[in-house]
Structures are given as C-alpha cells and as structure tokens.
Short mmCIF file of C-alpha atoms in Angstrom, two decimals:
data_model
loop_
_atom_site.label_atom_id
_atom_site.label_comp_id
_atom_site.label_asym_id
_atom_site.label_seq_id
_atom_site.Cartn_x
_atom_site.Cartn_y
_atom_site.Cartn_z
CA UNK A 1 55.79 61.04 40.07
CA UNK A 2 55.78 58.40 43.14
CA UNK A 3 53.83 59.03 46.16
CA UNK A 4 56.97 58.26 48.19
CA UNK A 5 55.59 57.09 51.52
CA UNK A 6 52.98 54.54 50.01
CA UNK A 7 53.72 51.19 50.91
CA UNK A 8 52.25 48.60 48.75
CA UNK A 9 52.61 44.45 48.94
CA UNK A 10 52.40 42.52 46.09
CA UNK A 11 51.58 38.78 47.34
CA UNK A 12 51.86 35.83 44.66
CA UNK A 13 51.38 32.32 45.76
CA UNK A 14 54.42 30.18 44.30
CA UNK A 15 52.97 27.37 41.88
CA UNK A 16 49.46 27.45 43.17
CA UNK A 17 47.13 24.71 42.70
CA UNK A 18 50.42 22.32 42.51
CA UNK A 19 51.31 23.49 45.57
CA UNK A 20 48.00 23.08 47.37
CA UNK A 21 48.35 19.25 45.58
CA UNK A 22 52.14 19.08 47.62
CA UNK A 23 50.33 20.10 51.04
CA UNK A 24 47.46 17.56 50.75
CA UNK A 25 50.28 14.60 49.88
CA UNK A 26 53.03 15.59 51.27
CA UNK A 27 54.69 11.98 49.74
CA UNK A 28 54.39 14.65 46.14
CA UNK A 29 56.71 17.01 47.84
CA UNK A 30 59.53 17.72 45.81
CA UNK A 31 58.47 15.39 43.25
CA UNK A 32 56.73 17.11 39.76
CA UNK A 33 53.75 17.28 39.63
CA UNK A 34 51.11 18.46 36.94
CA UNK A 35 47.78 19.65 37.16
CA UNK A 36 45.18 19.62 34.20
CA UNK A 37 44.18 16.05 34.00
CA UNK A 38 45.20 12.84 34.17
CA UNK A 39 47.70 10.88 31.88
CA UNK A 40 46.85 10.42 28.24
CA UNK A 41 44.26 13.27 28.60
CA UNK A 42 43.77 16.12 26.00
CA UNK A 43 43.55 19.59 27.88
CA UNK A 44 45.97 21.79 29.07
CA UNK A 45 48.62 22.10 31.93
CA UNK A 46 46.25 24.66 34.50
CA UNK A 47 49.22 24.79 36.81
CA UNK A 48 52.76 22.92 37.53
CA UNK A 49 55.54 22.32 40.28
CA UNK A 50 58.93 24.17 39.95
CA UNK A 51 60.08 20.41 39.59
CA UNK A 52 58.12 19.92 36.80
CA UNK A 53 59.72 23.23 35.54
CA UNK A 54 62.74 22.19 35.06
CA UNK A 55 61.61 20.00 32.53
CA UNK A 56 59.97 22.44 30.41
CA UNK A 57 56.81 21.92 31.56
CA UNK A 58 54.72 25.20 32.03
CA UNK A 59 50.90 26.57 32.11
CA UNK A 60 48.98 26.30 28.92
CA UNK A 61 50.96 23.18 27.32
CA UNK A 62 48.93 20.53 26.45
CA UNK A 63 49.03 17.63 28.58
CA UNK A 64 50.21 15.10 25.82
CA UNK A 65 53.04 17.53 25.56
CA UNK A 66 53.72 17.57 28.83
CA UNK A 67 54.03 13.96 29.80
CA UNK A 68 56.57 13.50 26.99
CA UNK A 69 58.73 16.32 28.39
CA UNK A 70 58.57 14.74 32.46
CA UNK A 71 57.06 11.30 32.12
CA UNK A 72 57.84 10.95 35.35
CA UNK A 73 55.14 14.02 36.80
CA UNK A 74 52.15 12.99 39.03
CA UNK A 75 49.63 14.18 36.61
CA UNK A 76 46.45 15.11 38.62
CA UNK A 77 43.17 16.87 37.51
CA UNK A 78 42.19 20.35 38.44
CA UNK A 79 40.44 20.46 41.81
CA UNK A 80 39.31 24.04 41.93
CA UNK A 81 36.85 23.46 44.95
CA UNK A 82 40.30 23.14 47.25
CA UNK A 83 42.26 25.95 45.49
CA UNK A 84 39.22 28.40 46.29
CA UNK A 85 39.09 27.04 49.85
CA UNK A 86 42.63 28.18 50.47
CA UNK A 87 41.94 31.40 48.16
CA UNK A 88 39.51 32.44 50.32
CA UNK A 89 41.37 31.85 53.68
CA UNK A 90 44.36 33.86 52.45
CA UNK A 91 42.53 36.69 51.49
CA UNK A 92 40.92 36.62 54.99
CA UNK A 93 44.07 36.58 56.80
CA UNK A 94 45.66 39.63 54.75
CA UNK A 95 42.44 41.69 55.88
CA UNK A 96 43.84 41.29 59.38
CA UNK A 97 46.82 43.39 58.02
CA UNK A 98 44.87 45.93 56.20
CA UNK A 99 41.00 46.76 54.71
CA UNK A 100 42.90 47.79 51.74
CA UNK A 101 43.41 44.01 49.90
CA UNK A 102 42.49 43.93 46.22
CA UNK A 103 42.33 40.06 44.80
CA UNK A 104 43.85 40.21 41.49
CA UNK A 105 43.46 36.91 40.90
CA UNK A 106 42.77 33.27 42.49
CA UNK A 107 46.88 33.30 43.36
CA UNK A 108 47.56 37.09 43.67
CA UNK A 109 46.25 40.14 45.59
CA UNK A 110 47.67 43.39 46.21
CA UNK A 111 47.81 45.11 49.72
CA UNK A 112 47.52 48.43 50.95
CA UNK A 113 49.39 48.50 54.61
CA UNK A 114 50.83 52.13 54.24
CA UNK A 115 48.39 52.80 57.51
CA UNK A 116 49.03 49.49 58.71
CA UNK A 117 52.70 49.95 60.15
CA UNK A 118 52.06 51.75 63.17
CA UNK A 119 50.20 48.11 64.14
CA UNK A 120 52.78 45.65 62.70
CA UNK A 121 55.95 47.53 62.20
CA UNK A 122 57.48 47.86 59.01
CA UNK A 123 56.65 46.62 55.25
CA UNK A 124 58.82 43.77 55.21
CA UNK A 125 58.26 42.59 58.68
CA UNK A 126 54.62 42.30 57.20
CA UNK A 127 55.42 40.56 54.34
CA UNK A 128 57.62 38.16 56.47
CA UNK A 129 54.81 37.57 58.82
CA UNK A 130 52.05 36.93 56.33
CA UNK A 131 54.90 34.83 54.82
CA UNK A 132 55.34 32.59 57.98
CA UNK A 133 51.37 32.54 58.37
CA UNK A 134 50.66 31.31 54.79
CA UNK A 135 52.72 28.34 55.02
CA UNK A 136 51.67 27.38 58.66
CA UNK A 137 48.33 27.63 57.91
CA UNK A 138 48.35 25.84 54.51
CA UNK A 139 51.94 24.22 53.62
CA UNK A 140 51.86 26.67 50.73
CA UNK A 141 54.76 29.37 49.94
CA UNK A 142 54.37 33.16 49.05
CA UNK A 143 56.22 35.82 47.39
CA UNK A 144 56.17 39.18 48.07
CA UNK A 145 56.96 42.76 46.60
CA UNK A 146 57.55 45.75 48.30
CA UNK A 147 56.98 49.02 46.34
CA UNK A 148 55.85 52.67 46.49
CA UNK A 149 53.28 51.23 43.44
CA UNK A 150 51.51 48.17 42.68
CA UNK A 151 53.88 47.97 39.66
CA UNK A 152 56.99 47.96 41.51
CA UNK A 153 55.41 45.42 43.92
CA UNK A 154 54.34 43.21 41.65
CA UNK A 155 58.03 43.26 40.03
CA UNK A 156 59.80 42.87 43.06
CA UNK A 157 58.12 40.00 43.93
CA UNK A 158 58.18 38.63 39.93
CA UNK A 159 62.09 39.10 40.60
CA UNK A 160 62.33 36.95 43.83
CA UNK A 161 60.16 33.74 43.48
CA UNK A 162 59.60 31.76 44.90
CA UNK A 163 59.09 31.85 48.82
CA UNK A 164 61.33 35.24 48.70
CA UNK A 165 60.51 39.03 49.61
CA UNK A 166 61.71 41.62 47.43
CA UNK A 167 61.47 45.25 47.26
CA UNK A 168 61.65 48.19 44.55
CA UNK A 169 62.11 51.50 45.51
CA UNK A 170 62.09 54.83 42.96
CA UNK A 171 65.70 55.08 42.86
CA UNK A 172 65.60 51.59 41.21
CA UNK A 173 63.82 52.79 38.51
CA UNK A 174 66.67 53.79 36.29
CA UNK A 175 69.48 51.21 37.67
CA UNK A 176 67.89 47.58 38.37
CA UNK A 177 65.07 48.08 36.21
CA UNK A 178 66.53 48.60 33.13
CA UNK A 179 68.01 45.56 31.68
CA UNK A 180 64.19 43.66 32.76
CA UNK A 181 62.48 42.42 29.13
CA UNK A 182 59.77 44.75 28.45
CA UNK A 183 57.39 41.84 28.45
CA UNK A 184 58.05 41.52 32.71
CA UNK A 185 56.33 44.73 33.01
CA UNK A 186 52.49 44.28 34.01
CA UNK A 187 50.96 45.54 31.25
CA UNK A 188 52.79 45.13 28.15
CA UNK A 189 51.33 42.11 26.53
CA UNK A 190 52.52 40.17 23.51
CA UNK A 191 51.32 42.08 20.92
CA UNK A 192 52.39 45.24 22.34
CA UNK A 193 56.16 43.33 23.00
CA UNK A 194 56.03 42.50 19.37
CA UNK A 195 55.57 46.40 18.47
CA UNK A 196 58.18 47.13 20.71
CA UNK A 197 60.81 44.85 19.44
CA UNK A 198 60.16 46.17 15.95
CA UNK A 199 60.88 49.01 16.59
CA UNK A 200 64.19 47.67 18.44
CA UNK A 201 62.56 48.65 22.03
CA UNK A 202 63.35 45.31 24.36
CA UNK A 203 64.39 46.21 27.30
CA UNK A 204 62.82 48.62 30.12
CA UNK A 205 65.97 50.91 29.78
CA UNK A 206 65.40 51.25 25.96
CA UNK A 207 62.10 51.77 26.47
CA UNK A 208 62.28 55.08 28.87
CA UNK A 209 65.22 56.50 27.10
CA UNK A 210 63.70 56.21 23.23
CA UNK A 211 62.54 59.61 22.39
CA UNK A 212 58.77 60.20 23.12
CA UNK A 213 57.86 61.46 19.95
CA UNK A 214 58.82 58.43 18.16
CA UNK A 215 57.09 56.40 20.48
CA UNK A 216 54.02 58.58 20.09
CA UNK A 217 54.05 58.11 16.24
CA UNK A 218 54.08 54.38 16.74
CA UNK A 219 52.01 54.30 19.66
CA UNK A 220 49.31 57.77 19.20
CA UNK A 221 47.44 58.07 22.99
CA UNK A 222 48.95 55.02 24.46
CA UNK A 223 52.85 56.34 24.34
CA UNK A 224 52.17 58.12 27.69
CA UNK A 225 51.24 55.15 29.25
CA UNK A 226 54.25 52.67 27.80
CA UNK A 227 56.17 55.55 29.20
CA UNK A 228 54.97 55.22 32.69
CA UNK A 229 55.32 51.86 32.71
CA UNK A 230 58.40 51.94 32.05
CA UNK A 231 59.23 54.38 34.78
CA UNK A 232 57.10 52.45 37.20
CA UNK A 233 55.05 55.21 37.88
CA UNK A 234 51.55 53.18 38.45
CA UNK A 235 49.35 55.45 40.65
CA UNK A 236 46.66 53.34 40.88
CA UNK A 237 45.47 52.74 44.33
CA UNK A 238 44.98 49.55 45.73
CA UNK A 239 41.08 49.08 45.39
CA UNK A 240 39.53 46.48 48.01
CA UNK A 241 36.30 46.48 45.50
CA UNK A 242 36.90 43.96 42.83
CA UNK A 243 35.94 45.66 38.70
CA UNK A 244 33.43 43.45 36.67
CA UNK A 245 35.02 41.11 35.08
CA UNK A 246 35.57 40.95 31.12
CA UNK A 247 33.75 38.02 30.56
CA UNK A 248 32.91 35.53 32.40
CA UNK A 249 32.84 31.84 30.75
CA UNK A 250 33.54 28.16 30.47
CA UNK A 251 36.02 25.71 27.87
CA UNK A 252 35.81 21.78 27.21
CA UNK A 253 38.29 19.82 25.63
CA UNK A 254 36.73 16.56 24.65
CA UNK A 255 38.04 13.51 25.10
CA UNK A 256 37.48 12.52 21.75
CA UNK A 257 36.47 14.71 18.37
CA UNK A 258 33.34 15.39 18.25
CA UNK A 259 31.03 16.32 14.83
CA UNK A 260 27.73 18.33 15.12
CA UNK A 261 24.87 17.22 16.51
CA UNK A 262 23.07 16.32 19.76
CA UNK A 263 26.75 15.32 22.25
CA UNK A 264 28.29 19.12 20.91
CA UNK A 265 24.56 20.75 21.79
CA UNK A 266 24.19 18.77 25.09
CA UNK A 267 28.29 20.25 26.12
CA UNK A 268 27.10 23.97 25.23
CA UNK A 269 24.54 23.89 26.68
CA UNK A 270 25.99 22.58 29.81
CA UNK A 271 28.29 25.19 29.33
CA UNK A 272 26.26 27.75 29.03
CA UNK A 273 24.25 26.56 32.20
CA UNK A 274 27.69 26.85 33.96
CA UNK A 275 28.67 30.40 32.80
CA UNK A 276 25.02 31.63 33.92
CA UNK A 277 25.36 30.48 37.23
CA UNK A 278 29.14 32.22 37.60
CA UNK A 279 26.50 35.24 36.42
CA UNK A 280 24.17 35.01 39.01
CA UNK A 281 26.89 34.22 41.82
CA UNK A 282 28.40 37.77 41.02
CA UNK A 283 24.79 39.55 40.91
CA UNK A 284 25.18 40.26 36.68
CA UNK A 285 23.27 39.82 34.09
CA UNK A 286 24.55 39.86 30.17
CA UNK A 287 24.11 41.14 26.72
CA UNK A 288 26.88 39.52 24.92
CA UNK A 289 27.12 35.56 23.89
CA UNK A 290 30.70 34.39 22.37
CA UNK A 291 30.92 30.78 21.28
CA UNK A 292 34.72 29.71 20.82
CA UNK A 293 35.16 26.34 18.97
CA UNK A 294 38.72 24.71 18.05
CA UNK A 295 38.30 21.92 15.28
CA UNK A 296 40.52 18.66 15.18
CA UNK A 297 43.21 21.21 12.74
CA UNK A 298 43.36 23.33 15.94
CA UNK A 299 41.85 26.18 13.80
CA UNK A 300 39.81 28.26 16.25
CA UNK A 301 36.98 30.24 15.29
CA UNK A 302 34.41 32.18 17.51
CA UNK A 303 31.16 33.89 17.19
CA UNK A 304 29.71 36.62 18.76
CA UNK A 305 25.82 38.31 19.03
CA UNK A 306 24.63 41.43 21.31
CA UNK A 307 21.12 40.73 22.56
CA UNK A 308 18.83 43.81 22.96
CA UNK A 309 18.52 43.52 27.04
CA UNK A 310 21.33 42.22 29.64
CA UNK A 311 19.71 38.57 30.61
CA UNK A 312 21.00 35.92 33.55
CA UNK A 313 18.93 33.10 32.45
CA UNK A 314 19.77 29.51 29.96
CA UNK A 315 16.96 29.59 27.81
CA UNK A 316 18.12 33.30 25.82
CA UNK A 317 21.74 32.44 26.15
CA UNK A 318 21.60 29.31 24.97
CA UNK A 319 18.90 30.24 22.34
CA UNK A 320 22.05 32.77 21.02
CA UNK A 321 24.45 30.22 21.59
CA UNK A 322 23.08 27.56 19.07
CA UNK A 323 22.38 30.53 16.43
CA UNK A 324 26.21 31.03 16.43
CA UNK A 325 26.59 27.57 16.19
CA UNK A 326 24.40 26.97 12.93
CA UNK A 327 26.54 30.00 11.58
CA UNK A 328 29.13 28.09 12.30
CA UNK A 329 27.78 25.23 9.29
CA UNK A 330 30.16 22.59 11.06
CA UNK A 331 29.33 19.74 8.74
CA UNK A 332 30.81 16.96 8.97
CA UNK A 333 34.27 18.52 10.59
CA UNK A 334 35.67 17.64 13.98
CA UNK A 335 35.54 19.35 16.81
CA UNK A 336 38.18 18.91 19.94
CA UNK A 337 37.61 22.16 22.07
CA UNK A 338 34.57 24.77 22.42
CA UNK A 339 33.97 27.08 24.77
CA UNK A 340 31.05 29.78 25.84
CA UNK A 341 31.46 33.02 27.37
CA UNK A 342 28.80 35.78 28.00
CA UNK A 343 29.93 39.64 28.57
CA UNK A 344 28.54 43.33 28.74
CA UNK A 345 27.49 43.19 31.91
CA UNK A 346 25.11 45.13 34.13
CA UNK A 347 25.08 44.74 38.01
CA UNK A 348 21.48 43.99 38.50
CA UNK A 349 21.12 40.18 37.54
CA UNK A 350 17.24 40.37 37.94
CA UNK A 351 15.05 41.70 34.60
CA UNK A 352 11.81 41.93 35.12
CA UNK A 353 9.75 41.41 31.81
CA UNK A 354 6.46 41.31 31.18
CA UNK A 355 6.94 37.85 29.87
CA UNK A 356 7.78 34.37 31.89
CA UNK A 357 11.61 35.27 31.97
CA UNK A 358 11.66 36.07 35.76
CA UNK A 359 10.13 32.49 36.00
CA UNK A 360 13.60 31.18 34.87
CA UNK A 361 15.18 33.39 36.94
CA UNK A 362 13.94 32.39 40.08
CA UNK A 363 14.03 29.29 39.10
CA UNK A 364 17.46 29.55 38.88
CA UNK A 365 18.52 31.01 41.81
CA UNK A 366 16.45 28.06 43.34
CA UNK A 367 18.92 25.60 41.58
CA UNK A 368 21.99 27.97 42.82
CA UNK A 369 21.30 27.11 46.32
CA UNK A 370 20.67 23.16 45.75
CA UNK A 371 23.68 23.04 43.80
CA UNK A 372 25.75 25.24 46.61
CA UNK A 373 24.91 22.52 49.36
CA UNK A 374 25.19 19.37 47.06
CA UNK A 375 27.01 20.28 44.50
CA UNK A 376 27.13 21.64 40.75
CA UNK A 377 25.88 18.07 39.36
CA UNK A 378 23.32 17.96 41.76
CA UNK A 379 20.99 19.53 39.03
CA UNK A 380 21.08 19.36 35.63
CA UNK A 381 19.43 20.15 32.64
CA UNK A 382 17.88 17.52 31.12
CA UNK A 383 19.95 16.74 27.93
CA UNK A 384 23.28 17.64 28.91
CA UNK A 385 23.52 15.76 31.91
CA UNK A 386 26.56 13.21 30.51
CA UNK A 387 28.90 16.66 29.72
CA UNK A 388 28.47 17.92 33.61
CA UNK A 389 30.51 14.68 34.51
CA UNK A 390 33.43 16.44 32.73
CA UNK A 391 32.87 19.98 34.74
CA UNK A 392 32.34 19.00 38.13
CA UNK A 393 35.92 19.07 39.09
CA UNK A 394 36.90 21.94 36.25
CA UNK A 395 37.47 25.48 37.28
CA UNK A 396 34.39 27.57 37.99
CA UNK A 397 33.12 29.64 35.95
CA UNK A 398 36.29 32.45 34.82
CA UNK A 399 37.34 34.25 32.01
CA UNK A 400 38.53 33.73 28.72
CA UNK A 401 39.19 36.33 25.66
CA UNK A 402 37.55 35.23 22.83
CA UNK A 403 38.35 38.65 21.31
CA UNK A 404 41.66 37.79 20.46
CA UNK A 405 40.06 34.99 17.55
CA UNK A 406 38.48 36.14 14.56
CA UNK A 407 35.01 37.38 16.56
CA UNK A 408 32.22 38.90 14.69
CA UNK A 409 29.60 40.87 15.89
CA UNK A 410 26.19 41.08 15.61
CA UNK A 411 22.98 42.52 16.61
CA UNK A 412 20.46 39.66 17.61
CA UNK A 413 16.86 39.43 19.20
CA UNK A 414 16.40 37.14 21.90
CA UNK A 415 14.44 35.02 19.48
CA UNK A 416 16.15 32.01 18.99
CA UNK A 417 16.63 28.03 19.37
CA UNK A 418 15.22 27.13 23.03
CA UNK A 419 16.85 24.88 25.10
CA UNK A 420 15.14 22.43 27.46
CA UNK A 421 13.68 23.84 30.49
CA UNK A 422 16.08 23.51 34.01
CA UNK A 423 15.02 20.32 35.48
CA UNK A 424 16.42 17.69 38.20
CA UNK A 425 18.61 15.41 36.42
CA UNK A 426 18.51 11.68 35.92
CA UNK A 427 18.02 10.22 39.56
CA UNK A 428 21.73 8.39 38.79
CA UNK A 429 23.34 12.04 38.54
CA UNK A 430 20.68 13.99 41.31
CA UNK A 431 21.28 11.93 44.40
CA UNK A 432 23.91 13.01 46.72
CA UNK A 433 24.79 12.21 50.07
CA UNK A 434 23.26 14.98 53.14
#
C-alpha cells in the first residue's frame, strides 16, 4: 500500500569525489579522471569520471587495473577533507527545502518535501531548483528521483543519471518496473541476487508474479519483504536522525608487502587510533574489535573479540587488536592490506571506571580538538607515526563489513597487549603552520 500524496526526493551526486576533482581543475573537465591514488599505486579506484567509464574503469578496481584499462586517466589520490566540505554544504542547502533530509551517505540523501510544496511549488520544480543550486554553488551535477517512497525515488533517479530528474509513480510499479534486474532494487544484495537467479527469479516482474509460497520456502520470514520490494512498497519515512552506524573503521594497502613485526604493529595501531577518534566524533563507545588482513595471495582473513564493557579509548582496542593479530600466527607470510574496525556500539562514549581509563579518555578528546584545528597528523602516537603519512589524505574514519570474511568470535577481557601511551609526535610530524 502507497501513501499516495507523499512526495519523496532521492538526490545522488553524479561521480562524486571525481567530480569535485573536475570543479577544482576545470582543465580535467571532460577528461578521465581516477581517484584512489596516484599512478603505479596499489589501492583501489574510491571513485571515477563517466569518462573514465567508458573504459571500464569503475569503484573498487584496483588501481594497477585501472591504469591498464585508461592509461590515459588523471589518476589523483583521495582528498576526503574537500568531498566532506561540499557534503556538508549540500546537505545544508536541502534543509532550506525541508527539516525532513536524511544523509544516506557522503553522495546521497533522501528528502522529505511532501509539506514543502506549498513554499516552492511542486516536486520537480524542487528537484530542478536544488539541481540548478548544486552546480552553481559547486560545479558538481545531481540526480534526482521523484517517488511516493524512498524506493521509488531512489530508482527513478538510478534510472536517469546523470544530471537528470526522474520520477516513479505507483502505477509504474507493474509496467516500467518490471523488466529492471532484481539487483537495481535497494536492498537486494549479491547474495540474495544469487538466490534469486537460482531459483530463475531475475527480473522485478518475475519477482512479484512468482507465487509467494515458493518464495517463502526459499526465503522463510524474509519473502514478505523481497515481495515489497519488488512492488516498491517502502514505507519507511524519511528520518532526518542518522542510525548508528555498523561499524565504524579504517583499511591500508601498503605500498609494499609487509611480514610481521614492528612496521604491521606501528599501521594498526595507527589504525586503530584513527577508528577511535571516528568513535569519539560520533559520541560512541565500542565492544567489538575486527582485524581484517589480506596477504600477498589476496586471501583475506579477519578476526573478531567482544570485550566485556563498550570502550572509546587506544590502549583496550589496540590491546584486542594485537591479540587477534598473534592468533593470526603470520610467520613469515606477506601482508598487502589490513584493516581495523570496532562495532557494538553504545551512545555514551564516556565510561567511567574506577581505574585510569577516563585518563585516556580525556586525554583523547584533548588530542580531538588539536588534531581538528591542525590536523589528524598533528598528533601521533609515538610508534606509528611513519603509517599516519599514508592516512592523512585517506577517507575518515567509515565503514567496512568484515562480516562478510571468515570472522570468528570471541569473548575477551580487556586484558591484553598495551600500546604506547598517546603522545605528541616527532617534532618533524607535530609542527604545523597557525
């Protein structure tokens, strides 16, 4: 059932951080361009032009790969500090349209403006205007959906990138719909298109016409909801108060393999100094530590522990984090990627014990606001101080989902290996200009 009258936008920057790269040099515009690192690097593409898709080039692919498909790409490294500059703009100029904006992501939010058209006229003279307002403002282009649901927005605007405005009413439900792949609907993931398919299930229209039973015996509880999808029928409201995130955690791929030993410590821990502050900028603390490493065979592995209390300090994490890591028994093999992620939150980042630990929290909300006025390499702790040269101009602290490897669980006490104590870095890395 739709609520008929609702009018939902789906906005979805096109190409985002390559874009933002086109509107800073404008001599890259229409050119491809790449961003993930530089040439000859060994991480992945972040983000890429619509030039560069032509080539084959798209999100995830590892740079090497990428530069043999469109040698001729301007290959640039992730600046996340200007994509969250013009993330944060955007989002302030669709709360001029409505209170109703829910971020769904660093390049998509969803907006509410069903009471909003008395003010600005109809849904997709909105959409035009923020359209017009997004690209004077920042050189950037938008799509947008139109829809009765956020699913149908989010379609419509899937269906019309980029720089277009689309819209999905009910009545398209069972005519335009129905020849989409399953996997463009918003919530059927890979595995779930991979059930689907075996079961001969790949487009939308196959998927609400198949009998529900036999979807119920391959699907138990979550048959209703394929259903629904597949009708469009998302009720969800548009919620201007962001969930807690899954995780909330940080990757490296080094430059060069890596065995055990002190460089591998000195990255996690830098890592896990990085994930703690994304912790503390959100008000969370955490029970759960995953370590995620990817040897030189790109087999991946990953590790996870429970502590007993939710924490938002280095020392326990990190403790956790090189327990997992002598579990691990790494030897003498290489390592080219790992990664640390902390989850299970709580809201309230502070835990007061009845040992030193609020110490080392204060502590490091101290370091929070030196670092927020001179930047993340501004401190360091001592010891991992060479690895924050590789994370200054990587992504923030974000998600990954480490659940999808081979995790294991287990139940730990905060006892563990202690890392140094937060301290100024070397003078070479601590100075920066006022």
């Amino acid at each position: 059932m739709f609520v008929s009258d609702r009018a939902i936008l789906h906005l979805d920057m096109d190409a985002f951080f390559a874009s933002v790269e086109q509107a800073r040099r404008p001599e890259l515009r229409g050119k491809p361009v790449i961003v993930g690192g530089e040439r000859g690097g060994r991480g992945v593409v972040s983000a890429c032009s619509y030039e560069a898709r032509v080539y084959g080039v798209h999100s995830a692919l590892p740079i090497a790969q990428a530069e043999r498909l469109c040698p001729q790409a301007e290959f640039l490294p992730v600046d996340m500090k200007a994509y969250l500059a013009v993330h944060r703009s955007l989002v302030g100029l669709l709360e001029r349209y409505t209170d109703l904006v829910e971020v769904a992501s660093i390049d998509e939010a969803f907006l509410d403006v069903t009471g909003s058209r008395r003010l600005f006229g109809p849904p997709r003279t909105i959409a035009h205007r923020i359209q017009e307002e997004v690209y004077t403002g920042h050189g950037v282009t938008c799509s947008i959906g139109i829809g009765p649901t956020k699913l149908l927005a989010k379609l419509a605007a899937g269906m019309h990138k980029p720089a277009g405005i689309g819209e999905l009413t009910a009545a398209d439900v069972h005519g335009r719909l129905r020849d989409l792949p399953v996997g463009d609907v918003c919530g059927i993931g890979p595995v779930t298109q991979e059930r689907l398919a075996a079961l001969g299930l790949t487009t939308v229209g196959m998927l609400q016409d198949v009998p529900f039973p036999l979807l119920a015996a391959a699907f138990g509880r979550g048959a209703h909801g394929l259903r629904q999808l597949a009708l469009g029928r998302g009720l969800s409201p548009v919620r201007s108060e962001r969930p807690l995130p899954k995780s909330i955690g940080r990757e490296l791929t080094f430059d060069d393999d890596v065995s055990g030993g002190d460089p591998l410590r000195a990255t996690l821990l830098s890592l896990t100094d990085s994930a703690v502050a994304g912790l503390r900028r959100k008000g969370l603390a955490a029970r759960t530590v995953t370590l995620k490493v990817r040897f030189s065979t790109f087999h991946t592995v990953s590790r996870r522990r429970t502590l007993p209390r939710p924490v938002s300090a280095v020392r326990p994490l990190f403790g956790t984090v090189t327990a997992l890591l002598d579990e691990l028994d790494i030897g003498a093999r290489q390592v080219r990627l790992v990664g640390v992620s902390v989850s299970g939150f709580t809201q309230n980042a502070f835990q007061l014990t009845l040992d030193d630990g609020w110490r080392e929290v204060a502590l490091g909300e101290a370091v929070d606001r030196v670092r927020e006025k001179y930047g993340f390499r501004s401190l360091t702790l001592a010891g991992g101080a060479s690895a924050y040269r590789r994370l200054e101009h990587d992504s923030p602290a974000q998600s990954f989902h480490p659940a999808a490897q081979a995790a294991r669980d287990t139940t730990a006490s905060s006892s563990g290996a202690s890392p140094p104590a937060p301290v100024a870095a070397p003078a070479a890395h601590a100075r920066r200009a006022v």
